[in-house]
Amino acid sequence: MIVLDRRLSAPPDAPSSLRLPLSAQQREGLRGHRRTTCGEDLLLQLPRGEALEPGEWLNSSESGVVVQVEAAPEPLLLARSADSLQLLQAAYHLGNRHVALELHPGELRLLEDPVLEELLRHRGLAVLHLDAPFRPEPGAYAGKGGHAH
């Protein structure tokens, strides 16, 4: 098993053959067992710090193996509205529930949840199901020594 214990500050000289797809929640965990796209077993033993970011490079001080983090596709809800106030109100209500959101012009993305889907439809938004990488907003205090929920 490969132990990944370091983050690289720059991409390696040679492209990596190992890719590590992780959900948004898995990218927050810096320790534990993971599996690459080709089935290689990995053990993350990274120092405490910020969540992993898609595109980030990790390596093993023992073997020199280099792995690139990817955002894995996840079941999402895509909520749209042509009315920007309606979209802002939906984001406000989701924020009050501490729901992780990915923001785009004219749309919100969140992890699939039937209760939240009903709330969004009730508020008049068009809601679609989507399998895609999820990259939620990091939050106001991310990377600034604040706390996380």
PDB file of C-alpha atoms in Angstrom:
ATOM      1  CA  MET A   1       0.000   0.000   0.000  1.00  0.00           C
ATOM      2  CA  ILE A   2       1.230   3.476  -0.878  1.00  0.00           C
ATOM      3  CA  VAL A   3       1.290   6.019   1.957  1.00  0.00           C
ATOM      4  CA  LEU A   4       0.747   9.595   0.793  1.00  0.00           C
ATOM      5  CA  ASP A   5       2.167  11.978   3.365  1.00  0.00           C
ATOM      6  CA  ARG A   6       3.075  15.178   1.484  1.00  0.00           C
ATOM      7  CA  ARG A   7       1.448  17.857  -0.633  1.00  0.00           C
ATOM      8  CA  LEU A   8       3.486  19.168  -3.539  1.00  0.00           C
ATOM      9  CA  SER A   9       3.681  22.932  -3.979  1.00  0.00           C
ATOM     10  CA  ALA A  10       4.032  22.569  -7.761  1.00  0.00           C
ATOM     11  CA  PRO A  11       3.109  19.924 -10.344  1.00  0.00           C
ATOM     12  CA  PRO A  12       5.746  17.226 -10.849  1.00  0.00           C
ATOM     13  CA  ASP A  13       8.055  17.292 -13.871  1.00  0.00           C
ATOM     14  CA  ALA A  14       6.565  14.091 -15.270  1.00  0.00           C
ATOM     15  CA  PRO A  15       2.785  13.634 -15.518  1.00  0.00           C
ATOM     16  CA  SER A  16       1.314  11.286 -12.926  1.00  0.00           C
ATOM     17  CA  SER A  17      -0.297   8.041 -13.970  1.00  0.00           C
ATOM     18  CA  LEU A  18      -2.259   7.854 -10.696  1.00  0.00           C
ATOM     19  CA  ARG A  19      -5.467   9.837 -10.288  1.00  0.00           C
ATOM     20  CA  LEU A  20      -7.428  10.009  -7.052  1.00  0.00           C
ATOM     21  CA  PRO A  21     -11.130  10.868  -7.508  1.00  0.00           C
ATOM     22  CA  LEU A  22     -12.663  12.094  -4.245  1.00  0.00           C
ATOM     23  CA  SER A  23     -16.089  13.422  -3.291  1.00  0.00           C
ATOM     24  CA  ALA A  24     -16.313  16.855  -1.674  1.00  0.00           C
ATOM     25  CA  GLN A  25     -16.637  15.193   1.744  1.00  0.00           C
ATOM     26  CA  GLN A  26     -13.675  12.867   1.107  1.00  0.00           C
ATOM     27  CA  ARG A  27     -11.520  15.860   0.122  1.00  0.00           C
ATOM     28  CA  GLU A  28     -11.983  17.190   3.677  1.00  0.00           C
ATOM     29  CA  GLY A  29     -10.476  14.051   5.221  1.00  0.00           C
ATOM     30  CA  LEU A  30      -6.688  14.078   5.216  1.00  0.00           C
ATOM     31  CA  ARG A  31      -6.319  10.609   6.691  1.00  0.00           C
ATOM     32  CA  GLY A  32      -7.673   7.222   5.722  1.00  0.00           C
ATOM     33  CA  HIS A  33      -7.790   4.613   2.985  1.00  0.00           C
ATOM     34  CA  ARG A  34      -8.549   5.657  -0.589  1.00  0.00           C
ATOM     35  CA  ARG A  35      -8.405   4.027  -4.028  1.00  0.00           C
ATOM     36  CA  THR A  36      -7.106   5.477  -7.308  1.00  0.00           C
ATOM     37  CA  THR A  37      -8.981   5.217 -10.619  1.00  0.00           C
ATOM     38  CA  CYS A  38      -6.800   2.213 -11.542  1.00  0.00           C
ATOM     39  CA  GLY A  39      -7.562   0.449  -8.236  1.00  0.00           C
ATOM     40  CA  GLU A  40      -4.322   1.175  -6.360  1.00  0.00           C
ATOM     41  CA  ASP A  41      -4.798   1.224  -2.572  1.00  0.00           C
ATOM     42  CA  LEU A  42      -3.588   4.396  -0.872  1.00  0.00           C
ATOM     43  CA  LEU A  43      -3.340   5.548   2.705  1.00  0.00           C
ATOM     44  CA  LEU A  44      -3.589   9.295   3.267  1.00  0.00           C
ATOM     45  CA  GLN A  45      -1.499  10.468   6.210  1.00  0.00           C
ATOM     46  CA  LEU A  46      -1.336  14.172   5.480  1.00  0.00           C
ATOM     47  CA  PRO A  47      -0.644  16.831   8.109  1.00  0.00           C
ATOM     48  CA  ARG A  48      -3.671  18.727   9.383  1.00  0.00           C
ATOM     49  CA  GLY A  49      -4.667  21.647   7.234  1.00  0.00           C
ATOM     50  CA  GLU A  50      -7.018  22.732   4.513  1.00  0.00           C
ATOM     51  CA  ALA A  51      -9.166  20.351   2.493  1.00  0.00           C
ATOM     52  CA  LEU A  52      -7.699  18.830  -0.632  1.00  0.00           C
ATOM     53  CA  GLU A  53      -8.406  20.678  -3.868  1.00  0.00           C
ATOM     54  CA  PRO A  54      -9.028  19.126  -7.291  1.00  0.00           C
ATOM     55  CA  GLY A  55      -5.807  19.423  -9.292  1.00  0.00           C
ATOM     56  CA  GLU A  56      -3.624  19.216  -6.179  1.00  0.00           C
ATOM     57  CA  TRP A  57      -0.641  16.841  -6.230  1.00  0.00           C
ATOM     58  CA  LEU A  58       0.276  14.471  -3.390  1.00  0.00           C
ATOM     59  CA  ASN A  59       3.239  12.186  -3.008  1.00  0.00           C
ATOM     60  CA  SER A  60       4.886   9.569  -0.864  1.00  0.00           C
ATOM     61  CA  SER A  61       8.152  10.356   0.862  1.00  0.00           C
ATOM     62  CA  GLU A  62       8.905   6.600   0.847  1.00  0.00           C
ATOM     63  CA  SER A  63       8.259   5.622  -2.756  1.00  0.00           C
ATOM     64  CA  GLY A  64       8.169   8.933  -4.636  1.00  0.00           C
ATOM     65  CA  VAL A  65       4.777   8.022  -6.144  1.00  0.00           C
ATOM     66  CA  VAL A  66       2.831  11.108  -7.246  1.00  0.00           C
ATOM     67  CA  VAL A  67      -0.970  11.262  -7.288  1.00  0.00           C
ATOM     68  CA  GLN A  68      -3.312  13.966  -8.552  1.00  0.00           C
ATOM     69  CA  VAL A  69      -6.554  14.715  -6.683  1.00  0.00           C
ATOM     70  CA  GLU A  70      -9.726  14.924  -8.788  1.00  0.00           C
ATOM     71  CA  ALA A  71     -13.294  15.891  -7.934  1.00  0.00           C
ATOM     72  CA  ALA A  72     -15.348  12.694  -8.319  1.00  0.00           C
ATOM     73  CA  PRO A  73     -18.826  12.910  -9.870  1.00  0.00           C
ATOM     74  CA  GLU A  74     -21.597  12.956  -7.270  1.00  0.00           C
ATOM     75  CA  PRO A  75     -25.412  12.984  -7.449  1.00  0.00           C
ATOM     76  CA  LEU A  76     -26.361  16.675  -7.368  1.00  0.00           C
ATOM     77  CA  LEU A  77     -29.376  18.921  -7.587  1.00  0.00           C
ATOM     78  CA  LEU A  78     -29.070  21.817 -10.006  1.00  0.00           C
ATOM     79  CA  ALA A  79     -31.525  24.595  -9.113  1.00  0.00           C
ATOM     80  CA  ARG A  80     -32.143  27.343 -11.683  1.00  0.00           C
ATOM     81  CA  SER A  81     -34.125  30.520 -11.857  1.00  0.00           C
ATOM     82  CA  ALA A  82     -34.168  33.448 -14.257  1.00  0.00           C
ATOM     83  CA  ASP A  83     -35.188  35.589 -11.261  1.00  0.00           C
ATOM     84  CA  SER A  84     -31.994  36.482  -9.371  1.00  0.00           C
ATOM     85  CA  LEU A  85     -33.931  37.456  -6.214  1.00  0.00           C
ATOM     86  CA  GLN A  86     -35.621  34.034  -6.175  1.00  0.00           C
ATOM     87  CA  LEU A  87     -32.204  32.384  -6.464  1.00  0.00           C
ATOM     88  CA  LEU A  88     -30.751  34.564  -3.674  1.00  0.00           C
ATOM     89  CA  GLN A  89     -33.678  33.720  -1.404  1.00  0.00           C
ATOM     90  CA  ALA A  90     -33.150  29.999  -2.038  1.00  0.00           C
ATOM     91  CA  ALA A  91     -29.429  30.375  -1.265  1.00  0.00           C
ATOM     92  CA  TYR A  92     -30.330  32.208   1.957  1.00  0.00           C
ATOM     93  CA  HIS A  93     -32.668  29.411   3.089  1.00  0.00           C
ATOM     94  CA  LEU A  94     -30.120  26.716   2.216  1.00  0.00           C
ATOM     95  CA  GLY A  95     -27.390  28.670   4.010  1.00  0.00           C
ATOM     96  CA  ASN A  96     -29.550  28.794   7.153  1.00  0.00           C
ATOM     97  CA  ARG A  97     -29.494  24.990   7.021  1.00  0.00           C
ATOM     98  CA  HIS A  98     -25.684  24.966   6.572  1.00  0.00           C
ATOM     99  CA  VAL A  99     -26.048  23.277   3.175  1.00  0.00           C
ATOM    100  CA  ALA A 100     -22.857  23.223   1.107  1.00  0.00           C
ATOM    101  CA  LEU A 101     -23.460  25.049  -2.185  1.00  0.00           C
ATOM    102  CA  GLU A 102     -21.647  25.427  -5.457  1.00  0.00           C
ATOM    103  CA  LEU A 103     -22.556  28.776  -6.987  1.00  0.00           C
ATOM    104  CA  HIS A 104     -22.824  29.611 -10.678  1.00  0.00           C
ATOM    105  CA  PRO A 105     -24.522  32.458 -12.545  1.00  0.00           C
ATOM    106  CA  GLY A 106     -28.243  31.660 -12.542  1.00  0.00           C
ATOM    107  CA  GLU A 107     -27.929  28.361 -10.666  1.00  0.00           C
ATOM    108  CA  LEU A 108     -27.119  26.627  -7.404  1.00  0.00           C
ATOM    109  CA  ARG A 109     -25.701  23.120  -7.056  1.00  0.00           C
ATOM    110  CA  LEU A 110     -26.003  20.979  -3.942  1.00  0.00           C
ATOM    111  CA  LEU A 111     -25.808  17.338  -2.990  1.00  0.00           C
ATOM    112  CA  GLU A 112     -28.960  15.402  -3.796  1.00  0.00           C
ATOM    113  CA  ASP A 113     -31.515  15.533  -0.974  1.00  0.00           C
ATOM    114  CA  PRO A 114     -35.263  14.928  -1.460  1.00  0.00           C
ATOM    115  CA  VAL A 115     -36.298  17.346   1.328  1.00  0.00           C
ATOM    116  CA  LEU A 116     -34.173  20.163  -0.102  1.00  0.00           C
ATOM    117  CA  GLU A 117     -35.359  19.342  -3.610  1.00  0.00           C
ATOM    118  CA  GLU A 118     -38.966  19.828  -2.449  1.00  0.00           C
ATOM    119  CA  LEU A 119     -38.043  23.105  -0.704  1.00  0.00           C
ATOM    120  CA  LEU A 120     -36.472  24.440  -3.911  1.00  0.00           C
ATOM    121  CA  ARG A 121     -39.415  23.370  -6.072  1.00  0.00           C
ATOM    122  CA  HIS A 122     -41.835  24.905  -3.538  1.00  0.00           C
ATOM    123  CA  ARG A 123     -39.904  28.187  -3.849  1.00  0.00           C
ATOM    124  CA  GLY A 124     -40.463  28.099  -7.621  1.00  0.00           C
ATOM    125  CA  LEU A 125     -37.039  27.012  -8.836  1.00  0.00           C
ATOM    126  CA  ALA A 126     -36.501  24.519 -11.631  1.00  0.00           C
ATOM    127  CA  VAL A 127     -34.607  21.534 -10.220  1.00  0.00           C
ATOM    128  CA  LEU A 128     -32.679  19.002 -12.270  1.00  0.00           C
ATOM    129  CA  HIS A 129     -30.704  15.926 -11.250  1.00  0.00           C
ATOM    130  CA  LEU A 130     -27.082  15.837 -12.316  1.00  0.00           C
ATOM    131  CA  ASP A 131     -24.040  13.598 -11.808  1.00  0.00           C
ATOM    132  CA  ALA A 132     -21.031  15.909 -11.755  1.00  0.00           C
ATOM    133  CA  PRO A 133     -18.024  16.892  -9.645  1.00  0.00           C
ATOM    134  CA  PHE A 134     -19.097  19.003  -6.641  1.00  0.00           C
ATOM    135  CA  ARG A 135     -16.962  21.989  -5.692  1.00  0.00           C
ATOM    136  CA  PRO A 136     -18.819  23.815  -2.919  1.00  0.00           C
ATOM    137  CA  GLU A 137     -17.904  27.305  -1.755  1.00  0.00           C
ATOM    138  CA  PRO A 138     -15.232  26.991   0.952  1.00  0.00           C
ATOM    139  CA  GLY A 139     -16.946  29.371   3.384  1.00  0.00           C
ATOM    140  CA  ALA A 140     -16.087  32.752   4.838  1.00  0.00           C
ATOM    141  CA  TYR A 141     -13.382  31.512   7.207  1.00  0.00           C
ATOM    142  CA  ALA A 142     -11.805  28.756   5.127  1.00  0.00           C
ATOM    143  CA  GLY A 143      -8.020  28.917   5.236  1.00  0.00           C
ATOM    144  CA  LYS A 144      -8.097  31.767   7.776  1.00  0.00           C
ATOM    145  CA  GLY A 145      -7.846  29.734  10.974  1.00  0.00           C
ATOM    146  CA  GLY A 146     -11.619  29.815  11.539  1.00  0.00           C
ATOM    147  CA  HIS A 147     -13.836  26.890  12.354  1.00  0.00           C
ATOM    148  CA  ALA A 148     -15.630  24.515  10.000  1.00  0.00           C
ATOM    149  CA  HIS A 149     -19.038  22.895  10.356  1.00  0.00           C
TER     150      HIS A 149
END
